PDB file of C-alpha atoms and ligand atoms in Angstrom:
ATOM      1  CA  MET A 790      21.790 -23.189  -1.864  1.00 60.00           C
ATOM      2  CA  LYS A 791      17.977 -24.006   0.062  1.00 73.00           C
ATOM      3  CA  THR A 792      15.165 -21.532  -1.086  1.00 84.00           C
ATOM      4  CA  GLU A 793      13.521 -20.578   2.638  1.00 93.00           C
ATOM      5  CA  PHE A 794       9.853 -20.101   3.234  1.00 93.00           C
ATOM      6  CA  TYR A 795       8.486 -17.815   5.341  1.00 94.00           C
ATOM      7  CA  THR A 796       4.672 -18.719   5.975  1.00 91.00           C
ATOM      8  CA  LEU A 797       1.887 -15.076   6.352  1.00 90.00           C
ATOM      9  CA  GLY A 798      -0.753 -16.950   7.013  1.00 85.00           C
ATOM     10  CA  SER A 799      -3.171 -20.253   7.876  1.00 82.00           C
ATOM     11  CA  PHE A 800      -6.430 -19.640   6.332  1.00 79.00           C
ATOM     12  CA  GLU A 801      -9.488 -22.384   7.204  1.00 73.00           C
ATOM     13  CA  PHE A 802     -10.899 -22.012   3.816  1.00 72.00           C
ATOM     14  CA  PRO A 803      -8.952 -22.313   0.963  1.00 73.00           C
ATOM     15  CA  ALA A 804     -11.505 -19.683  -0.911  1.00 75.00           C
ATOM     16  CA  ASP A 805      -9.699 -17.108   1.341  1.00 77.00           C
ATOM     17  CA  ALA A 806      -6.428 -18.205   1.082  1.00 83.00           C
ATOM     18  CA  VAL A 807      -6.740 -17.212  -2.814  1.00 85.00           C
ATOM     19  CA  VAL A 808      -8.028 -13.929  -2.001  1.00 83.00           C
ATOM     20  CA  ILE A 809      -4.844 -12.724  -0.253  1.00 88.00           C
ATOM     21  CA  LYS A 810      -3.006 -15.040  -2.564  1.00 92.00           C
ATOM     22  CA  GLY A 811      -4.061 -13.088  -5.728  1.00 91.00           C
ATOM     23  CA  LYS A 812      -3.737  -9.263  -4.495  1.00 90.00           C
ATOM     24  CA  LEU A 813       0.048 -10.372  -3.198  1.00 93.00           C
ATOM     25  CA  GLU A 814       0.406 -11.757  -7.085  1.00 95.00           C
ATOM     26  CA  ALA A 815      -0.615  -8.504  -8.209  1.00 93.00           C
ATOM     27  CA  GLU A 816       2.202  -6.894  -6.323  1.00 93.00           C
ATOM     28  CA  GLY A 817       4.894  -9.755  -8.180  1.00 96.00           C
ATOM     29  CA  ILE A 818       5.495 -11.947  -5.008  1.00 96.00           C
ATOM     30  CA  PRO A 819       5.052 -15.124  -5.778  1.00 96.00           C
ATOM     31  CA  VAL A 820       3.126 -17.229  -3.518  1.00 95.00           C
ATOM     32  CA  PHE A 821       3.012 -21.002  -2.158  1.00 91.00           C
ATOM     33  CA  LEU A 822      -0.079 -22.396  -1.303  1.00 87.00           C
ATOM     34  CA  ARG A 823       0.294 -26.247   0.998  1.00 82.00           C
ATOM     35  CA  ASP A 824      -2.323 -28.613   2.579  1.00 73.00           C
ATOM     36  CA  GLU A 825      -4.612 -27.276  -0.247  1.00 53.00           C
ATOM     37  CA  ALA A 826      -5.461 -30.751  -1.752  1.00 56.00           C
ATOM     38  CA  THR A 827      -6.145 -31.778   1.967  1.00 55.00           C
ATOM     39  CA  ILE A 828      -8.393 -29.534   1.889  1.00 51.00           C
ATOM     40  CA  ASN A 829     -10.598 -29.605  -0.812  1.00 56.00           C
ATOM     41  CA  SER A 830     -10.881 -33.675  -0.514  1.00 61.00           C
ATOM     42  CA  ASP A 831     -11.283 -33.872   2.923  1.00 60.00           C
ATOM     43  CA  PRO A 832     -12.420 -30.215   4.966  1.00 57.00           C
ATOM     44  CA  LEU A 833     -12.604 -32.124   8.389  1.00 59.00           C
ATOM     45  CA  ILE A 834      -8.933 -33.161   8.572  1.00 57.00           C
ATOM     46  CA  SER A 835      -7.459 -30.378   6.513  1.00 52.00           C
ATOM     47  CA  ALA A 836      -9.100 -28.358   9.654  1.00 53.00           C
ATOM     48  CA  ALA A 837      -7.378 -30.700  12.069  1.00 57.00           C
ATOM     49  CA  LEU A 838      -4.216 -29.570  10.417  1.00 59.00           C
ATOM     50  CA  GLY A 839      -4.466 -26.219  10.260  1.00 58.00           C
ATOM     51  CA  GLY A 840      -6.395 -25.352   6.805  1.00 72.00           C
ATOM     52  CA  VAL A 841      -4.271 -23.720   4.167  1.00 81.00           C
ATOM     53  CA  LYS A 842      -1.336 -22.211   4.958  1.00 85.00           C
ATOM     54  CA  LEU A 843       0.273 -19.156   2.347  1.00 90.00           C
ATOM     55  CA  GLN A 844       3.732 -18.918   2.210  1.00 93.00           C
ATOM     56  CA  VAL A 845       6.044 -16.547   0.282  1.00 95.00           C
ATOM     57  CA  TYR A 846      10.302 -16.326  -0.090  1.00 96.00           C
ATOM     58  CA  SER A 847      11.864 -15.217   2.915  1.00 96.00           C
ATOM     59  CA  SER A 848      12.740 -12.801   1.499  1.00 96.00           C
ATOM     60  CA  ASP A 849       9.736 -11.264  -0.409  1.00 96.00           C
ATOM     61  CA  ARG A 850       8.687 -11.345   3.534  1.00 95.00           C
ATOM     62  CA  GLU A 851       8.612  -8.030   4.924  1.00 94.00           C
ATOM     63  CA  ARG A 852       6.604  -6.100   1.383  1.00 94.00           C
ATOM     64  CA  ALA A 853       4.511  -9.384   2.042  1.00 94.00           C
ATOM     65  CA  LYS A 854       3.336  -8.646   5.643  1.00 90.00           C
ATOM     66  CA  GLU A 855       2.811  -4.625   4.566  1.00 88.00           C
ATOM     67  CA  ILE A 856       0.085  -6.434   1.770  1.00 87.00           C
ATOM     68  CA  PHE A 857      -1.324  -8.387   3.844  1.00 87.00           C
ATOM     69  CA  ASP A 858      -1.934  -6.144   6.393  1.00 81.00           C
ATOM     70  CA  GLU A 859      -4.316  -4.282   4.042  1.00 78.00           C
ATOM     71  CA  VAL A 860      -5.918  -6.908   2.407  1.00 76.00           C
ATOM     72  CA  ARG A 861      -6.935  -8.791   5.740  1.00 73.00           C
ATOM     73  CA  ASN A 862     -10.242  -9.074   7.487  1.00 68.00           C
ATOM     74  CA  TYR A 863      -9.943  -8.032  10.277  1.00 75.00           C
ATOM     75  CA  ALA A 864     -12.877  -9.572  12.879  1.00 74.00           C
ATOM     76  CA  THR A 865     -15.812  -8.220  13.574  1.00 76.00           C
ATOM     77  CA  ASP A 866     -18.523  -9.151  15.773  1.00 74.00           C
ATOM     78  CA  ASN A 867     -22.186  -9.410  14.321  1.00 72.00           C
ATOM     79  CA  LEU A 868     -23.178  -6.288  13.899  1.00 76.00           C
ATOM     80  CA  GLY A 869     -19.987  -5.601  11.674  1.00 75.00           C
ATOM     81  CA  ASN A 870     -18.340  -3.535  14.251  1.00 79.00           C
ATOM     82  CA  PRO A 871     -14.463  -4.143  14.982  1.00 81.00           C
ATOM     83  CA  VAL A 872     -14.165  -6.184  18.021  1.00 83.00           C
ATOM     84  CA  VAL A 873     -12.224  -3.554  20.290  1.00 87.00           C
ATOM     85  CA  CYS A 874      -9.123  -5.208  22.218  1.00 90.00           C
ATOM     86  CA  PRO A 875     -10.117  -4.987  25.958  1.00 90.00           C
ATOM     87  CA  ASN A 876      -6.602  -4.410  27.206  1.00 93.00           C
ATOM     88  CA  CYS A 877      -4.966  -1.696  24.588  1.00 95.00           C
ATOM     89  CA  LYS A 878      -8.184  -0.486  22.812  1.00 91.00           C
ATOM     90  CA  ALA A 879      -6.908  -1.518  19.097  1.00 88.00           C
ATOM     91  CA  THR A 880      -9.314  -2.582  16.752  1.00 84.00           C
ATOM     92  CA  LYS A 881      -6.876  -5.547  14.611  1.00 84.00           C
ATOM     93  CA  SER A 882      -8.325  -8.795  16.610  1.00 83.00           C
ATOM     94  CA  GLU A 883      -8.596 -11.790  14.743  1.00 79.00           C
ATOM     95  CA  ILE A 884     -10.747 -15.385  15.398  1.00 74.00           C
ATOM     96  CA  TYR A 885      -8.675 -17.378  17.341  1.00 71.00           C
ATOM     97  CA  TYR A 886      -8.951 -21.172  17.421  1.00 61.00           C
ATOM     98  CA  SER A 887      -7.554 -22.528  20.654  1.00 57.00           C
ATOM     99  CA  ARG A 888      -8.458 -25.587  19.570  1.00 55.00           C
ATOM    100  CA  SER A 889      -7.168 -27.347  22.717  1.00 55.00           C
ATOM    101  CA  ASN A 890      -8.913 -30.834  22.440  1.00 56.00           C
ATOM    102  CA  VAL A 891      -9.634 -33.674  20.681  1.00 58.00           C
ATOM    103  CA  PHE A 892     -13.396 -32.863  19.942  1.00 56.00           C
ATOM    104  CA  TYR A 893     -12.524 -29.670  18.942  1.00 53.00           C
ATOM    105  CA  LYS A 894      -9.436 -30.954  16.643  1.00 58.00           C
ATOM    106  CA  LEU A 895     -12.414 -32.355  14.558  1.00 62.00           C
ATOM    107  CA  PHE A 896     -15.152 -30.178  14.869  1.00 60.00           C
ATOM    108  CA  PRO A 897     -13.272 -27.034  14.959  1.00 57.00           C
ATOM    109  CA  PHE A 898     -16.879 -25.048  13.942  1.00 59.00           C
ATOM    110  CA  PHE A 899     -18.482 -26.349  17.702  1.00 58.00           C
ATOM    111  CA  GLU A 900     -15.319 -24.743  19.233  1.00 59.00           C
ATOM    112  CA  PRO A 901     -16.525 -21.020  20.745  1.00 66.00           C
ATOM    113  CA  ARG A 902     -15.211 -18.266  19.005  1.00 72.00           C
ATOM    114  CA  LYS A 903     -12.457 -15.893  20.388  1.00 81.00           C
ATOM    115  CA  TYR A 904     -11.208 -13.403  19.268  1.00 85.00           C
ATOM    116  CA  GLN A 905      -7.150 -12.323  19.408  1.00 86.00           C
ATOM    117  CA  CYS A 906      -5.703  -8.801  19.250  1.00 89.00           C
ATOM    118  CA  MET A 907      -3.210  -8.356  16.458  1.00 85.00           C
ATOM    119  CA  GLN A 908      -1.203  -5.796  18.486  1.00 88.00           C
ATOM    120  CA  CYS A 909      -1.036  -7.560  21.699  1.00 94.00           C
ATOM    121  CA  ASN A 910      -1.978 -11.205  21.766  1.00 90.00           C
ATOM    122  CA  PHE A 911      -4.847 -10.846  24.034  1.00 91.00           C
ATOM    123  CA  ILE A 912      -7.640 -13.287  23.775  1.00 88.00           C
ATOM    124  CA  THR A 913     -11.312 -12.201  24.066  1.00 84.00           C
ATOM    125  CA  LYS A 914     -13.582 -14.440  24.693  1.00 79.00           C
ATOM    126  CA  PRO A 915     -17.206 -11.882  23.809  1.00 67.00           C
ATOM    127  CA  ALA A 916     -20.146 -11.923  25.585  1.00 58.00           C
ATOM    128  CA  ARG A 917     -23.041 -14.124  25.007  1.00 52.00           C
TER     129      ARG A 917
HETATM  130 ZN1   ZN B 570      -4.957  -5.478  22.535  1.00 76.10          ZN
END
C-alpha cells in the first residue's frame, strides 16, 4: 500500500513551518517537513525551490487544514490591519509571490509584495 501525502502549505522560512508543525503535532497529527535541510544550508537556493513544504498524511488532510486555518497568520498591512480583499471584502489574505522571472527567483526579497485573497483568489497589489 502506498502512503499518500498532502501538502498543507509552503513556507519561505523554516521557523514558520516549525510553529505550524508544533500545533498539528499537539493535536496528534504527524507532520513532515520537506527541503528543510536545503534551506538551512543555502537560503537563496531554497527560496527559489519554494521554501519548506509542510506535509501530512492524506488521511489527516481535513483535520490538518482546519487547524492550519486557525493558527496561520493572515497578511496585514504596515499598520497591522488585516489586508481587505477589494473583490469580496474578506480579510483572509496571504502574501503572494509570483516569482515570474529569474531575477526574482534568485532574489525573492526584491519582488514587490502582493496579497492573494484566500476566499476568492483575487490578487491585490497594495498602493505605495
Ligand atoms: Zn476576495
